[in-house]
Tab-separated table of C-alpha atoms and ligand atoms in Angstrom:
chain	number	residue	atom	x	y	z
A	1	MET	CA	75.063	-34.628	111.862
A	2	SER	CA	75.068	-37.260	109.087
A	3	GLY	CA	72.522	-37.762	106.329
A	4	VAL	CA	72.173	-37.791	102.554
A	5	ILE	CA	71.447	-34.654	100.594
A	6	GLY	CA	70.937	-34.179	96.868
A	7	VAL	CA	72.034	-31.116	94.919
A	8	LEU	CA	71.007	-29.918	91.477
A	9	THR	CA	71.414	-26.862	89.258
A	10	ALA	CA	68.486	-26.031	86.963
A	11	GLY	CA	67.457	-23.346	84.489
A	12	GLY	CA	69.962	-21.088	82.720
A	13	ASP	CA	73.546	-21.443	83.884
A	14	CYS	CA	75.159	-18.620	85.803
A	15	PRO	CA	78.696	-17.736	86.974
A	16	GLY	CA	79.234	-19.042	90.510
A	17	LEU	CA	77.268	-22.302	90.247
A	18	ASN	CA	80.428	-24.339	90.793
A	19	ALA	CA	81.345	-22.230	93.817
A	20	VAL	CA	77.984	-23.155	95.374
A	21	ILE	CA	78.316	-26.869	94.511
A	22	ARG	CA	81.857	-26.947	95.933
A	23	SER	CA	80.681	-25.313	99.129
A	24	VAL	CA	77.593	-27.542	99.560
A	25	VAL	CA	79.701	-30.682	99.103
A	26	SER	CA	82.630	-29.582	101.261
A	27	ARG	CA	80.445	-28.320	104.093
A	28	ALA	CA	78.210	-31.393	104.058
A	29	THR	CA	80.990	-33.986	103.882
A	30	GLU	CA	83.787	-32.334	105.872
A	31	HIS	CA	81.815	-30.428	108.493
A	32	HIS	CA	78.713	-32.608	108.887
A	33	ASP	CA	80.040	-36.016	107.823
A	34	ALA	CA	77.070	-36.330	105.460
A	35	GLU	CA	76.832	-37.735	101.926
A	36	VAL	CA	76.011	-35.762	98.801
A	37	VAL	CA	74.339	-37.029	95.638
A	38	GLY	CA	74.825	-34.801	92.601
A	39	ILE	CA	71.852	-34.762	90.220
A	40	LEU	CA	72.901	-34.349	86.594
A	41	ASN	CA	71.292	-31.952	84.155
A	42	GLY	CA	68.820	-30.285	86.544
A	43	TRP	CA	65.296	-31.644	86.967
A	44	GLU	CA	65.861	-33.883	83.948
A	45	GLY	CA	68.410	-35.935	85.945
A	46	LEU	CA	66.067	-36.151	88.915
A	47	MET	CA	63.279	-37.416	86.671
A	48	ASN	CA	65.495	-39.905	84.816
A	49	GLY	CA	67.676	-41.127	87.691
A	50	ARG	CA	70.926	-39.592	86.465
A	51	THR	CA	73.097	-39.005	89.536
A	52	ARG	CA	76.666	-39.233	90.807
A	53	PRO	CA	78.093	-39.275	94.311
A	54	LEU	CA	80.098	-36.176	95.185
A	55	ASP	CA	82.842	-35.871	97.774
A	56	ARG	CA	85.428	-33.230	98.588
A	57	ASP	CA	87.843	-34.499	95.926
A	58	ASP	CA	85.171	-34.244	93.209
A	59	VAL	CA	84.828	-30.513	93.769
A	60	ARG	CA	88.468	-29.478	93.927
A	61	GLY	CA	89.608	-26.888	91.377
A	62	ILE	CA	86.130	-25.816	90.259
A	63	LEU	CA	85.693	-22.577	92.232
A	64	GLN	CA	86.882	-20.385	89.361
A	65	ARG	CA	85.130	-22.288	86.587
A	66	GLY	CA	82.022	-20.936	84.854
A	67	GLY	CA	79.116	-23.218	83.958
A	68	THR	CA	78.158	-26.119	86.252
A	69	ILE	CA	79.891	-29.474	86.720
A	70	LEU	CA	76.429	-31.009	87.198
A	71	GLY	CA	74.967	-29.670	83.960
A	72	THR	CA	71.600	-27.969	83.725
A	73	SER	CA	68.450	-28.002	81.635
A	74	ARG	CA	65.143	-26.225	81.321
A	75	MET	CA	63.133	-29.405	81.891
A	76	ASP	CA	60.547	-29.237	84.676
A	77	PRO	CA	58.754	-32.111	86.473
A	78	TYR	CA	55.488	-30.171	86.420
A	79	VAL	CA	55.723	-29.346	82.712
A	80	HIS	CA	57.340	-32.534	81.406
A	81	GLY	CA	56.158	-35.003	84.073
A	82	ASP	CA	53.641	-35.361	86.871
A	83	GLY	CA	55.339	-33.435	89.663
A	84	TYR	CA	56.652	-35.310	92.706
A	85	GLU	CA	55.686	-38.671	91.202
A	86	SER	CA	58.155	-38.172	88.359
A	87	VAL	CA	61.109	-37.649	90.754
A	88	ARG	CA	60.133	-39.907	93.672
A	89	GLY	CA	62.019	-42.936	92.297
A	90	THR	CA	65.379	-41.136	92.152
A	91	ILE	CA	64.856	-39.601	95.597
A	92	GLU	CA	64.045	-42.959	97.197
A	93	ARG	CA	66.687	-45.038	95.368
A	94	ASN	CA	69.414	-42.646	96.496
A	95	GLY	CA	68.071	-42.231	100.033
A	96	ILE	CA	67.976	-38.452	99.567
A	97	GLU	CA	66.597	-36.847	102.729
A	98	SER	CA	66.784	-33.275	101.535
A	99	LEU	CA	67.311	-31.656	98.142
A	100	ILE	CA	69.311	-28.457	97.579
A	101	VAL	CA	67.977	-26.706	94.497
A	102	ILE	CA	70.183	-24.025	92.961
A	103	GLY	CA	68.067	-22.009	90.577
A	104	GLY	CA	66.310	-18.843	89.530
A	105	ASP	CA	62.685	-17.833	89.641
A	106	GLY	CA	61.215	-20.719	87.596
A	107	THR	CA	63.331	-23.382	89.312
A	108	LEU	CA	62.525	-22.084	92.790
A	109	ARG	CA	58.796	-22.161	92.001
A	110	THR	CA	59.173	-25.812	91.030
A	111	ALA	CA	61.104	-26.432	94.264
A	112	LEU	CA	58.288	-24.791	96.220
A	113	LYS	CA	55.675	-27.038	94.590
A	114	LEU	CA	57.746	-30.149	95.372
A	115	SER	CA	58.154	-29.060	98.986
A	116	GLU	CA	54.384	-28.564	99.202
A	117	GLU	CA	54.010	-32.157	97.978
A	118	GLY	CA	56.288	-33.306	100.817
A	119	LEU	CA	59.846	-33.283	99.446
A	120	PRO	CA	62.244	-31.499	101.862
A	121	VAL	CA	63.819	-28.744	99.774
A	122	VAL	CA	66.283	-25.888	100.373
A	123	GLY	CA	66.631	-23.274	97.617
A	124	VAL	CA	69.677	-21.207	96.630
A	125	PRO	CA	68.964	-18.003	94.635
A	126	LYS	CA	70.845	-18.117	91.354
A	127	THR	CA	70.487	-15.714	88.457
A	128	ILE	CA	72.384	-12.984	86.697
A	129	ASP	CA	69.054	-11.083	86.675
A	130	ASN	CA	69.130	-10.367	90.472
A	131	ASP	CA	65.346	-10.452	90.476
A	132	ILE	CA	64.622	-12.944	93.278
A	133	ALA	CA	62.625	-11.428	96.130
A	134	ALA	CA	63.701	-11.683	99.788
A	135	THR	CA	67.436	-11.602	99.028
A	136	ASP	CA	69.523	-8.489	98.456
A	137	TYR	CA	71.602	-10.277	95.822
A	138	THR	CA	71.617	-13.457	93.793
A	139	PHE	CA	74.988	-14.923	92.834
A	140	GLY	CA	75.956	-14.396	89.194
A	141	PHE	CA	74.655	-10.843	89.082
A	142	ASP	CA	77.975	-9.254	89.978
A	143	THR	CA	79.806	-11.154	87.228
A	144	ALA	CA	77.220	-10.255	84.576
A	145	LEU	CA	77.336	-6.657	85.759
A	146	SER	CA	81.136	-6.531	85.430
A	147	ILE	CA	80.886	-7.809	81.858
A	148	ALA	CA	78.126	-5.327	80.996
A	149	THR	CA	80.060	-2.453	82.576
A	150	GLU	CA	83.194	-3.344	80.669
A	151	ALA	CA	81.126	-3.413	77.477
A	152	VAL	CA	79.750	0.077	78.172
A	153	ASP	CA	83.296	1.345	78.798
A	154	ARG	CA	84.559	-0.208	75.573
A	155	ILE	CA	81.617	0.983	73.488
A	156	ALA	CA	82.163	4.517	74.790
A	157	THR	CA	85.732	4.686	73.496
A	158	THR	CA	84.873	3.433	70.016
A	159	ALA	CA	81.828	5.701	69.909
A	160	GLU	CA	83.798	8.770	70.864
A	161	ALA	CA	85.195	9.286	67.382
A	162	HIS	CA	81.693	9.495	65.862
A	163	ASN	CA	78.545	11.503	66.304
A	164	ARG	CA	76.789	8.273	67.174
A	165	ILE	CA	74.294	6.910	69.614
A	166	MET	CA	75.288	3.440	70.792
A	167	LEU	CA	72.723	1.126	72.336
A	168	VAL	CA	74.094	-1.630	74.575
A	169	GLU	CA	71.439	-4.286	75.185
A	170	VAL	CA	71.892	-6.369	78.323
A	171	MET	CA	70.048	-9.389	79.747
A	172	GLY	CA	67.829	-9.326	82.833
A	173	ARG	CA	64.581	-10.762	81.536
A	174	THR	CA	61.660	-8.659	82.837
A	175	LYS	CA	63.762	-6.580	85.244
A	176	GLY	CA	66.388	-3.919	84.768
A	177	TRP	CA	68.966	-4.685	87.468
A	178	ILE	CA	71.916	-5.424	85.177
A	179	ALA	CA	70.979	-2.474	82.963
A	180	THR	CA	70.620	0.019	85.817
A	181	TYR	CA	73.803	-0.989	87.628
A	182	ALA	CA	75.762	-1.072	84.353
A	183	ALA	CA	74.418	2.368	83.426
A	184	ILE	CA	75.525	3.799	86.770
A	185	ALA	CA	78.883	1.991	86.811
A	186	GLY	CA	79.631	2.721	83.147
A	187	GLY	CA	78.486	6.366	83.227
A	188	ALA	CA	75.895	5.751	80.507
A	189	ASP	CA	73.920	8.623	79.011
A	190	GLY	CA	70.541	6.904	78.921
A	191	LEU	CA	68.763	3.850	80.297
A	192	LEU	CA	65.683	1.898	79.221
A	193	ILE	CA	64.329	-0.703	81.655
A	194	PRO	CA	61.001	-2.555	81.819
A	195	GLU	CA	60.054	-1.120	85.229
A	196	PHE	CA	59.712	2.410	83.799
A	197	PRO	CA	57.926	3.050	80.484
A	198	TYR	CA	60.050	5.066	78.072
A	199	ASP	CA	59.149	7.900	75.737
A	200	LEU	CA	61.229	7.950	72.546
A	201	ASP	CA	60.532	11.648	71.939
A	202	GLU	CA	61.761	12.587	75.419
A	203	ILE	CA	64.898	10.476	75.153
A	204	SER	CA	65.633	11.864	71.704
A	205	ALA	CA	65.229	15.441	72.926
A	206	MET	CA	67.589	14.738	75.832
A	207	LEU	CA	70.199	13.183	73.520
A	208	LYS	CA	69.971	16.095	71.069
A	209	ARG	CA	70.454	18.585	73.941
A	210	ARG	CA	73.462	16.622	75.074
A	211	HIS	CA	75.036	16.650	71.620
A	212	ARG	CA	74.290	20.389	71.214
A	213	ARG	CA	76.279	20.934	74.407
A	214	GLY	CA	79.321	19.471	72.697
A	215	ARG	CA	79.140	15.728	73.360
A	216	THR	CA	79.953	13.761	70.234
A	217	TYR	CA	78.377	10.455	71.259
A	218	SER	CA	75.933	8.879	73.683
A	219	VAL	CA	75.770	5.393	75.161
A	220	VAL	CA	72.305	4.164	76.134
A	221	VAL	CA	71.863	0.920	78.083
A	222	VAL	CA	68.762	-1.035	77.061
A	223	ALA	CA	67.369	-3.924	79.120
A	224	GLU	CA	66.294	-6.829	76.901
A	225	GLY	CA	62.867	-6.865	78.573
A	226	VAL	CA	61.689	-3.372	77.563
A	227	ALA	CA	58.656	-3.158	75.321
A	228	ALA	CA	59.324	-2.748	71.620
A	229	PRO	CA	58.267	0.578	70.084
A	230	ARG	CA	54.583	0.722	69.207
A	231	GLY	CA	53.749	-1.186	66.050
A	232	VAL	CA	56.902	-3.334	66.144
A	233	GLU	CA	56.876	-6.962	67.229
A	234	VAL	CA	59.992	-8.744	68.552
A	235	THR	CA	59.218	-12.381	69.411
A	236	HIS	CA	61.303	-15.508	69.868
A	237	GLY	CA	58.724	-17.823	71.447
A	238	ILE	CA	58.442	-19.286	74.939
A	239	ASP	CA	60.893	-21.469	76.916
A	240	ALA	CA	60.109	-24.599	78.991
A	241	PHE	CA	59.261	-22.544	82.105
A	242	GLY	CA	56.779	-20.512	80.075
A	243	PHE	CA	59.060	-17.452	79.975
A	244	GLU	CA	59.220	-15.356	76.846
A	245	ARG	CA	62.575	-15.688	75.060
A	246	LEU	CA	64.082	-12.232	74.813
A	247	GLY	CA	66.846	-10.502	72.880
A	248	GLY	CA	67.221	-7.916	70.160
A	249	VAL	CA	64.651	-5.293	71.131
A	250	ALA	CA	67.374	-2.642	70.797
A	251	TYR	CA	67.400	-3.283	67.046
A	252	ALA	CA	63.789	-2.109	66.951
A	253	ILE	CA	64.505	0.959	69.089
A	254	ALA	CA	67.618	2.108	67.195
A	255	PRO	CA	65.897	3.276	63.964
A	256	GLU	CA	63.328	5.206	66.007
A	257	LEU	CA	66.057	7.132	67.830
A	258	GLU	CA	68.037	7.623	64.643
A	259	GLN	CA	65.028	9.052	62.880
A	260	ARG	CA	64.163	11.433	65.746
A	261	THR	CA	67.701	12.636	66.526
A	262	GLY	CA	69.364	12.513	63.135
A	263	PHE	CA	72.362	10.732	64.736
A	264	GLU	CA	73.496	7.383	63.437
A	265	THR	CA	72.433	4.792	66.023
A	266	ARG	CA	74.184	1.425	66.412
A	267	VAL	CA	73.420	-1.617	68.538
A	268	THR	CA	75.451	-4.166	70.515
A	269	VAL	CA	73.564	-7.074	72.108
A	270	LEU	CA	75.676	-8.714	74.828
A	271	GLY	CA	73.546	-11.855	75.184
A	272	HIS	CA	75.081	-14.970	76.717
A	273	LEU	CA	78.509	-13.360	77.044
A	274	GLN	CA	77.115	-12.113	80.349
A	275	ARG	CA	76.658	-15.643	81.667
A	276	GLY	CA	79.980	-17.138	80.566
A	277	GLY	CA	83.477	-17.236	81.997
A	278	THR	CA	84.858	-17.035	85.489
A	279	PRO	CA	82.830	-15.579	88.340
A	280	THR	CA	84.002	-12.412	90.091
A	281	ALA	CA	85.490	-12.607	93.584
A	282	PHE	CA	82.188	-11.282	94.971
A	283	ASP	CA	80.194	-14.097	93.330
A	284	ARG	CA	82.690	-16.731	94.458
A	285	VAL	CA	82.352	-15.552	98.057
A	286	LEU	CA	78.568	-15.177	97.881
A	287	GLY	CA	78.220	-18.604	96.247
A	288	THR	CA	80.437	-20.126	98.932
A	289	ARG	CA	78.355	-18.528	101.704
A	290	PHE	CA	75.089	-19.673	100.088
A	291	GLY	CA	76.361	-23.224	99.600
A	292	ALA	CA	77.509	-23.684	103.184
A	293	ALA	CA	74.303	-22.134	104.566
A	294	ALA	CA	72.174	-24.402	102.343
A	295	ALA	CA	74.050	-27.521	103.490
A	296	ASP	CA	73.611	-26.472	107.138
A	297	GLU	CA	69.872	-25.895	106.638
A	298	ALA	CA	69.307	-29.114	104.679
A	299	LEU	CA	71.112	-31.207	107.276
A	300	ALA	CA	69.285	-29.457	110.113
A	301	GLY	CA	66.031	-30.678	108.555
A	302	SER	CA	64.774	-27.326	107.242
A	303	SER	CA	62.398	-27.462	104.294
A	304	GLY	CA	60.502	-25.075	102.044
A	305	ILE	CA	63.105	-22.377	102.592
A	306	MET	CA	65.652	-20.442	100.566
A	307	VAL	CA	68.980	-19.168	101.841
A	308	ALA	CA	69.359	-15.431	101.270
A	309	VAL	CA	71.604	-12.492	102.010
A	310	GLN	CA	70.057	-9.496	103.741
A	311	SER	CA	72.193	-6.559	104.925
A	312	ASP	CA	75.232	-8.804	104.407
A	313	ARG	CA	73.919	-11.502	106.790
A	314	MET	CA	73.022	-15.050	105.721
A	315	VAL	CA	69.393	-15.743	106.553
A	316	SER	CA	66.773	-18.247	105.508
A	317	VAL	CA	63.395	-17.154	104.167
A	318	PRO	CA	60.271	-19.119	103.223
A	319	LEU	CA	60.455	-20.225	99.575
A	320	ALA	CA	56.905	-18.968	99.221
A	321	GLU	CA	58.063	-15.460	100.122
A	322	ALA	CA	60.919	-15.633	97.619
A	323	CYS	CA	58.500	-16.759	94.876
A	324	GLU	CA	55.770	-14.256	95.709
A	325	GLU	CA	57.033	-11.550	93.374
A	326	ILE	CA	59.821	-10.813	90.942
A	327	LYS	CA	61.935	-8.041	92.420
A	328	GLY	CA	62.348	-4.933	90.281
A	329	VAL	CA	64.422	-1.762	90.326
A	330	ASP	CA	62.912	0.895	92.590
A	331	ASP	CA	62.367	4.607	91.936
A	332	ASP	CA	65.373	5.760	93.976
A	333	LEU	CA	67.903	3.693	92.059
A	334	TYR	CA	66.389	4.594	88.705
A	335	GLU	CA	66.428	8.295	89.596
A	336	LEU	CA	70.034	8.032	90.701
A	337	ALA	CA	70.986	6.629	87.294
A	338	ALA	CA	68.927	9.344	85.545
A	339	THR	CA	70.760	12.136	87.399
A	340	PHE	CA	73.572	11.747	84.887
A	341	PHE	CA	71.519	11.705	81.679
A	342	SER	CA	72.288	15.172	80.333
B	1	LIG	O1	67.472	-15.647	83.576
B	1	LIG	C1	68.766	-15.555	83.101
B	1	LIG	C2	68.777	-15.242	81.642
B	1	LIG	O2	70.119	-15.141	81.202
B	1	LIG	C3	67.976	-13.996	81.246
B	1	LIG	O3	68.673	-12.805	81.539
B	1	LIG	C4	67.747	-14.255	79.776
B	1	LIG	O4	66.586	-13.594	79.298
B	1	LIG	C5	67.510	-15.749	79.741
B	1	LIG	O5	68.149	-16.282	80.898
B	1	LIG	C6	68.070	-16.417	78.524
B	1	LIG	O6	67.754	-17.776	78.588
B	1	LIG	P1	68.340	-18.868	77.575
B	1	LIG	O7	69.772	-19.118	77.959
B	1	LIG	O8	67.485	-20.049	77.789
B	1	LIG	O9	68.254	-18.275	76.217
């Protein structure tokens, strides 16, 4: 099955992007005898005609590397151009018959719009946030989770010597997947995520009870997307996809807890540390499975779909279904984490 496919990575970078690119290229060229055009710098490269051919030799030695050999950006043809018209030239000049788009929520929505305008598109769910619907996991999540869990472990040992509350703020945008998994894996003593409103008085009472029972410290995981305490505003503006820039809400929560509990309360914001460095083995394997499945689908002529993992099986789902909602943490998982907050 020969043909020409394009591949791009857009939006925030994420550990495992290179594993997906390597797998797309190797599967397409070695297994299908097809050609691959790499688009540089996300949608920006597609709009401005910045491309490079990719073969098996171009993707050797990149499996373990963080970042993306193609580069990425937060430019969007519907925000910074006029949709399909602003990418048509690059598509036609390169003879691209199908485009593999590796991206998160915002990028996949753009891919969906392009497919509705007639461009054959296959999506691959990328984000440390794990918030894409219709897939059990996105690649990058496991790596970010490992980093967040290690941070909780490390914060706990330094906190132990003090009668302190330590807040560890993790990424995740509007959803609390990284926070909830890190709280469970790290044995945290409290958890604040956007899916469940928090009550500072209740949390403070719980932490005071805990310290009365002999604990000398508490580690609370805070998702960056939780609301700031009433009367406090934490704003950093809006990014190119229209998403609110987040980070630092824990600094607004800390004084409230300190005042209510009487315990010194300190903050660590993990930020982009969670997106950097080498992907975990899980993300390398998941990225490799996604990449090969996407190449197969693109070269089979599928369009308007996203590859996904469901109950450990590779499946393809309509992009529209994947973009319908942003997947959040459910009651059962949240309650499981809360079992240990005492
Ligand atoms: O969506 C991934 C993510 O890392 C979020 O968790 C975070 O809120 C956002 O991207 C940060 O984006 P940027 O790198 O543009 O600051």
